[in-house]
Tab-separated table of C-alpha atoms in Angstrom:
chain	number	residue	atom	x	y	z
A	1	MET	CA	-0.117	0.031	0.260
A	2	ALA	CA	2.622	2.084	0.844
A	3	THR	CA	4.174	1.730	-2.874
A	4	ILE	CA	0.720	2.541	-4.275
A	5	ILE	CA	0.675	6.056	-1.862
A	6	GLN	CA	4.085	6.700	-3.259
A	7	GLY	CA	3.507	5.766	-7.113
A	8	LYS	CA	0.374	8.398	-6.998
A	9	ASN	CA	2.374	10.840	-5.502
A	10	ILE	CA	0.258	11.407	-2.617
A	11	LYS	CA	1.596	14.154	0.007
A	12	LEU	CA	2.444	12.982	3.177
A	13	SER	CA	0.499	16.079	4.460
A	14	VAL	CA	-2.745	15.277	2.457
A	15	ILE	CA	-2.665	12.220	4.603
A	16	GLU	CA	-2.080	13.777	7.849
A	17	LYS	CA	-4.738	16.221	7.227
A	18	LYS	CA	-7.444	14.047	6.000
A	19	LEU	CA	-6.659	10.989	8.332
A	20	GLY	CA	-5.097	12.279	11.202
A	21	LEU	CA	-2.312	9.806	10.495
A	22	SER	CA	0.899	11.377	11.524
A	23	LYS	CA	4.336	11.189	9.473
A	24	SER	CA	6.122	9.224	11.790
A	25	ARG	CA	3.173	7.232	12.315
A	26	TYR	CA	3.294	6.309	8.593
A	27	TYR	CA	7.336	5.964	8.387
A	28	ARG	CA	7.029	3.582	11.444
A	29	TRP	CA	4.190	1.747	9.404
A	30	ILE	CA	5.929	1.220	5.914
A	31	ASN	CA	8.971	0.201	8.142
A	32	TYR	CA	7.065	-2.717	9.493
A	33	ASP	CA	7.738	-1.182	13.116
A	34	VAL	CA	3.637	-0.730	14.095
A	35	ASP	CA	0.577	-1.899	12.791
A	36	LEU	CA	-2.247	0.590	11.540
A	37	PRO	CA	-5.805	0.134	13.499
A	38	PHE	CA	-8.482	-0.509	10.927
A	39	GLU	CA	-9.964	2.934	10.914
A	40	TYR	CA	-6.543	4.245	9.436
A	41	THR	CA	-6.254	1.509	6.563
A	42	VAL	CA	-10.116	2.145	5.806
A	43	GLY	CA	-8.871	5.662	5.082
A	44	LEU	CA	-5.946	4.779	3.112
A	45	LYS	CA	-8.610	2.559	1.007
A	46	LYS	CA	-10.805	5.274	0.372
A	47	LEU	CA	-8.173	7.973	-0.631
A	48	LEU	CA	-6.442	5.520	-3.275
A	49	GLY	CA	-9.534	4.651	-4.709
A	50	LEU	CA	-9.002	0.667	-4.313
A	51	SER	CA	-11.395	-1.852	-4.776
A	52	ASP	CA	-12.291	-4.266	-2.107
A	53	ASN	CA	-10.539	-6.952	-3.656
A	54	GLU	CA	-7.404	-4.620	-4.027
A	55	PHE	CA	-7.692	-3.730	-0.573
A	56	LEU	CA	-7.634	-7.310	0.908
A	57	SER	CA	-5.252	-8.114	-1.247
A	58	LEU	CA	-2.628	-5.447	0.107
A	59	ILE	CA	-3.459	-6.141	3.623
A	60	LEU	CA	-3.659	-9.765	4.149
A	61	PRO	CA	-0.671	-12.166	3.539
A	62	SER	CA	-0.806	-14.583	0.202
A	63	THR	CA	-1.163	-18.199	0.956
A	64	ASP	CA	2.387	-18.932	-0.010
A	65	GLU	CA	4.000	-16.503	3.060
A	66	VAL	CA	1.932	-17.923	5.520
A	67	LEU	CA	2.171	-21.703	4.373
A	68	ASP	CA	6.272	-21.048	4.077
A	69	THR	CA	5.800	-19.834	7.609
A	70	LEU	CA	4.151	-22.452	8.704
A	71	ALA	CA	6.721	-25.105	6.751
A	72	LEU	CA	9.820	-22.817	8.283
A	73	ALA	CA	8.324	-23.675	11.772
A	74	MET	CA	7.804	-27.416	11.383
A	75	TYR	CA	11.323	-27.708	9.330
A	76	PHE	CA	13.159	-25.822	12.492
A	77	SER	CA	11.186	-27.530	15.377
A	78	SER	CA	13.039	-30.809	14.023
A	79	PHE	CA	16.611	-29.704	14.801
A	80	SER	CA	18.258	-28.433	17.916
A	81	ASP	CA	17.800	-24.900	16.444
A	82	LYS	CA	21.097	-23.914	18.336
A	83	ASN	CA	20.647	-20.531	15.995
A	84	ASN	CA	17.265	-19.477	17.316
A	85	LYS	CA	15.391	-19.719	13.790
A	86	LEU	CA	12.405	-20.354	15.656
A	87	SER	CA	12.424	-17.326	17.688
A	88	ILE	CA	12.981	-15.245	14.736
A	89	ILE	CA	9.794	-16.796	13.459
A	90	MET	CA	8.090	-15.963	16.423
A	91	ASN	CA	9.248	-12.507	16.256
A	92	SER	CA	7.862	-12.084	12.613
A	93	VAL	CA	4.753	-13.249	13.261
A	94	LYS	CA	3.753	-12.094	16.841
A	95	LYS	CA	2.173	-8.800	15.663
A	96	TYR	CA	-0.587	-10.818	14.624
A	97	ARG	CA	-1.279	-11.874	18.084
A	98	ASN	CA	-4.299	-10.060	18.646
A	99	GLU	CA	-5.991	-10.423	14.934
A	100	ASN	CA	-9.234	-12.027	14.187
A	101	GLN	CA	-9.307	-15.377	15.521
A	102	LYS	CA	-9.336	-17.513	12.208
A	103	TYR	CA	-6.529	-15.106	10.954
A	104	PRO	CA	-3.743	-17.663	9.858
A	105	PHE	CA	-0.786	-16.423	11.405
A	106	LYS	CA	-2.609	-17.043	14.465
A	107	PHE	CA	-2.412	-20.496	14.680
A	108	ILE	CA	1.463	-20.530	13.677
A	109	ILE	CA	1.892	-18.736	17.109
A	110	LEU	CA	-0.333	-21.483	18.912
A	111	TYR	CA	2.329	-23.979	17.225
A	112	LEU	CA	5.439	-22.268	18.251
A	113	GLN	CA	4.125	-21.437	21.656
A	114	ALA	CA	3.263	-24.968	22.307
A	115	PHE	CA	6.539	-25.940	20.741
A	116	PHE	CA	8.397	-23.353	23.075
A	117	GLU	CA	6.228	-24.725	26.298
A	118	LYS	CA	7.330	-28.532	25.296
A	119	LYS	CA	11.043	-27.765	25.272
A	120	GLU	CA	10.659	-26.855	28.681
A	121	GLU	CA	8.441	-29.996	29.580
A	122	LYS	CA	5.374	-27.946	30.063
A	123	ASN	CA	2.162	-29.661	29.098
A	124	ILE	CA	0.856	-28.327	25.649
A	125	ASP	CA	-3.156	-29.669	25.432
A	126	ILE	CA	-3.998	-26.237	25.641
A	127	TYR	CA	-2.240	-25.046	22.272
A	128	ILE	CA	-3.332	-28.698	20.623
A	129	ASN	CA	-7.207	-28.404	21.791
A	130	LYS	CA	-7.542	-24.757	19.918
A	131	LEU	CA	-5.676	-25.963	17.180
A	132	ASP	CA	-8.172	-28.933	16.934
A	133	LYS	CA	-11.314	-26.841	17.402
A	134	TYR	CA	-10.046	-24.395	14.671
A	135	LEU	CA	-9.477	-27.590	12.313
A	136	GLU	CA	-12.801	-28.987	13.151
A	137	SER	CA	-14.927	-26.101	12.605
A	138	ILE	CA	-13.504	-25.094	8.835
A	139	GLU	CA	-15.637	-25.484	5.961
A	140	SER	CA	-13.606	-24.520	2.860
A	141	ILE	CA	-10.074	-26.317	3.015
A	142	THR	CA	-6.887	-24.798	2.039
A	143	ASP	CA	-3.626	-26.010	1.488
A	144	PHE	CA	-2.721	-24.076	4.750
A	145	ASP	CA	-5.218	-26.040	6.542
A	146	LEU	CA	-3.819	-29.379	5.225
A	147	PHE	CA	-0.351	-28.317	6.552
A	148	LEU	CA	-1.404	-26.973	9.804
A	149	ASN	CA	-3.477	-30.512	10.508
A	150	PHE	CA	0.323	-32.192	10.505
A	151	ALA	CA	1.839	-29.761	12.692
A	152	VAL	CA	-0.779	-30.684	15.149
A	153	LEU	CA	0.160	-34.222	14.513
A	154	GLN	CA	3.464	-33.363	15.154
A	155	LEU	CA	2.638	-31.791	18.642
A	156	LYS	CA	1.048	-34.872	19.550
A	157	GLN	CA	3.765	-37.097	19.181
A	158	LEU	CA	5.652	-34.603	21.059
A	159	GLU	CA	2.737	-34.729	23.969
A	160	SER	CA	2.035	-38.161	24.050
A	161	GLY	CA	3.656	-40.357	21.444
A	162	TYR	CA	0.813	-40.246	19.041
A	163	GLN	CA	1.014	-42.436	16.100
A	164	ILE	CA	0.453	-40.670	12.816
A	165	GLU	CA	-0.264	-43.871	11.081
A	166	LYS	CA	-2.621	-45.171	13.280
A	167	ASN	CA	-4.970	-41.796	13.066
A	168	LEU	CA	-4.761	-40.417	9.419
A	169	ASN	CA	-8.238	-42.195	8.799
A	170	VAL	CA	-9.715	-39.886	11.053
A	171	THR	CA	-7.619	-36.521	10.378
A	172	PHE	CA	-7.800	-34.183	7.415
A	173	ILE	CA	-7.358	-36.263	4.779
A	174	ASN	CA	-10.344	-38.274	5.373
A	175	LYS	CA	-12.258	-34.804	6.238
A	176	LEU	CA	-10.950	-33.524	3.021
A	177	LEU	CA	-12.263	-36.524	1.230
A	178	GLU	CA	-15.673	-36.442	2.697
A	179	LYS	CA	-16.437	-33.149	1.644
A	180	MET	CA	-15.776	-34.118	-2.149
A	181	LYS	CA	-18.664	-35.091	-4.479
A	182	LEU	CA	-17.223	-38.749	-4.636
A	183	ASP	CA	-19.146	-39.155	-8.359
A	184	ASP	CA	-17.189	-36.496	-9.744
A	185	PHE	CA	-13.998	-37.653	-11.154
A	186	SER	CA	-12.500	-34.407	-11.381
A	187	GLU	CA	-12.956	-33.270	-7.894
A	188	VAL	CA	-10.951	-36.190	-6.666
A	189	ILE	CA	-7.795	-35.635	-9.203
A	190	ILE	CA	-8.331	-32.250	-7.260
A	191	PHE	CA	-8.191	-33.674	-3.971
A	192	HIS	CA	-4.803	-36.009	-5.415
A	193	GLY	CA	-3.060	-32.598	-6.572
A	194	PHE	CA	-3.662	-31.252	-2.567
A	195	ILE	CA	-1.790	-34.274	-1.533
A	196	ILE	CA	0.904	-34.234	-3.818
A	197	ASP	CA	1.908	-30.658	-2.845
A	198	ILE	CA	1.718	-31.408	0.893
A	199	VAL	CA	4.027	-34.504	0.201
A	200	ILE	CA	6.344	-32.378	-1.618
A	201	ASN	CA	6.459	-29.721	0.979
A	202	LEU	CA	6.777	-32.195	3.701
A	203	ILE	CA	9.674	-33.616	2.103
A	204	LEU	CA	11.580	-30.458	1.549
A	205	ILE	CA	11.391	-30.114	5.632
A	206	ASN	CA	12.675	-33.612	6.032
A	207	LYS	CA	9.862	-34.973	7.082
A	208	ASN	CA	9.864	-38.115	4.748
A	209	LYS	CA	8.145	-40.524	7.444
A	210	MET	CA	5.055	-38.576	7.735
A	211	ALA	CA	4.923	-37.923	3.834
A	212	LEU	CA	5.027	-41.837	3.091
A	213	GLU	CA	2.157	-42.321	5.447
A	214	VAL	CA	0.037	-39.283	3.775
A	215	LEU	CA	0.776	-40.584	-0.005
A	216	ASN	CA	-0.052	-43.748	1.218
A	217	LYS	CA	-3.013	-43.236	3.182
A	218	SER	CA	-4.622	-40.862	0.892
A	219	PHE	CA	-3.887	-43.412	-2.110
A	220	ASP	CA	-5.935	-46.133	-0.201
A	221	LEU	CA	-8.848	-43.887	0.391
A	222	MET	CA	-8.894	-43.249	-3.534
A	223	ILE	CA	-9.011	-46.752	-4.364
A	224	ASN	CA	-11.331	-47.363	-1.678
A	225	SER	CA	-13.903	-44.709	-3.191
A	226	GLY	CA	-13.124	-46.234	-6.934
A	227	TYR	CA	-12.083	-43.126	-8.625
A	228	THR	CA	-8.498	-43.416	-9.481
A	229	ASP	CA	-6.445	-43.391	-12.988
A	230	GLU	CA	-2.992	-44.559	-14.221
A	231	TYR	CA	-1.236	-41.259	-13.802
A	232	SER	CA	-2.531	-41.410	-9.877
A	233	LYS	CA	-0.844	-44.848	-9.942
A	234	ILE	CA	2.074	-44.224	-11.431
A	235	LEU	CA	3.156	-40.847	-9.473
A	236	ASP	CA	2.267	-41.979	-6.262
A	237	ASN	CA	4.335	-45.403	-6.914
A	238	GLU	CA	7.103	-43.617	-8.247
A	239	LEU	CA	7.337	-40.570	-4.769
A	240	SER	CA	6.593	-43.762	-2.638
A	241	GLN	CA	10.099	-45.803	-4.052
A	242	ALA	CA	11.762	-42.042	-4.224
A	243	ILE	CA	10.860	-41.574	-0.310
A	244	GLN	CA	11.786	-45.055	0.705
A	245	LYS	CA	15.292	-45.032	-0.826
A	246	LYS	CA	15.849	-41.600	0.522
A	247	ASP	CA	16.220	-40.627	-3.176
A	248	THR	CA	14.832	-37.199	-2.481
A	249	ASN	CA	16.498	-34.415	-4.011
A	250	PHE	CA	14.447	-31.345	-5.245
A	251	GLU	CA	15.759	-32.115	-9.333
A	252	LYS	CA	14.484	-35.924	-8.474
A	253	LEU	CA	11.045	-35.064	-7.527
A	254	ILE	CA	10.545	-32.927	-10.319
A	255	ARG	CA	11.743	-35.262	-12.894
A	256	ILE	CA	9.013	-37.988	-11.245
A	257	ILE	CA	6.422	-35.518	-11.576
A	258	LYS	CA	7.262	-34.476	-15.223
A	259	GLN	CA	7.434	-37.707	-16.572
A	260	THR	CA	3.848	-39.142	-14.868
A	261	GLY	CA	1.954	-36.014	-16.569
A	262	THR	CA	1.207	-32.528	-17.065
A	263	VAL	CA	2.572	-29.680	-14.243
A	264	SER	CA	2.376	-26.514	-14.950
A	265	GLU	CA	5.552	-24.397	-14.355
A	266	ASP	CA	3.981	-22.151	-11.747
A	267	GLU	CA	3.904	-25.039	-9.710
A	268	ILE	CA	7.395	-25.768	-10.119
A	269	LEU	CA	8.573	-22.491	-10.074
A	270	TYR	CA	6.629	-22.353	-6.584
A	271	TRP	CA	8.346	-25.484	-5.098
A	272	SER	CA	12.091	-24.329	-6.785
A	273	ASN	CA	11.452	-20.666	-4.603
A	274	TYR	CA	10.736	-22.785	-1.525
A	275	GLN	CA	13.280	-24.694	-1.848
A	276	THR	CA	15.554	-22.017	-2.036
A	277	TYR	CA	13.515	-20.468	0.831
A	278	ILE	CA	14.709	-23.164	3.182
A	279	GLN	CA	18.042	-23.366	2.124
A	280	ARG	CA	18.648	-19.386	2.864
A	281	ALA	CA	16.426	-19.559	6.153
A	282	ASN	CA	19.158	-22.176	7.156
A	283	SER	CA	22.191	-20.363	6.520
């Protein structure tokens, strides 16, 4: 939004006069030091002549940003985290602590709080229950929701030795399948695409065992529904073998996906950027 203000050459004196937003507060906002109260952001929307969709796209984080942040949190929680990467992630998202209860970064904060508490050998049931309550309440399922489900499973493993492979049939994979029209093959293929995205992300953050369990369970559910195709069979088999042989470098994964069917360049670019993102964060 600050870029648009500069691009439209709107003077700060105009903003200050019309909205009552001081220059010092404005500069602190564009430097990410503070958030603006809602009345100021709505005032800027009107001043800039933005539509509702344009306005929301500016003030809400993208799905990729939210998913990447959660994935990084899961990634670094698997190691000793000597460089305090998890604290860095928490500092980057804690400003969302007081946002709407279903604002996605709120759940990343809950996940991180649970992990920090567990490191001090404290009980984390309260965090798990809050995350479970959200997952049970949602109607429209996204990649973030699927990934959050696996993050919660990870917390449950820490808390009680919870076995993922024994509970996948009652978790989000089954919930997603139940919400689809099983008489429409295209819906099942969309579901399969969801799962492949999640499996690739799990592999990239060194969650190979979980990735294999998710892949196998989702494919079993597809078989039981009576809707699968040759492409899905080959793709799942190739990915499964790669995971079991620990041959899961990024180039290998992309080669499997490309040779077994059509995949958009946007998806490959996303996974490539995501791999670079993890490598940079881990340096």
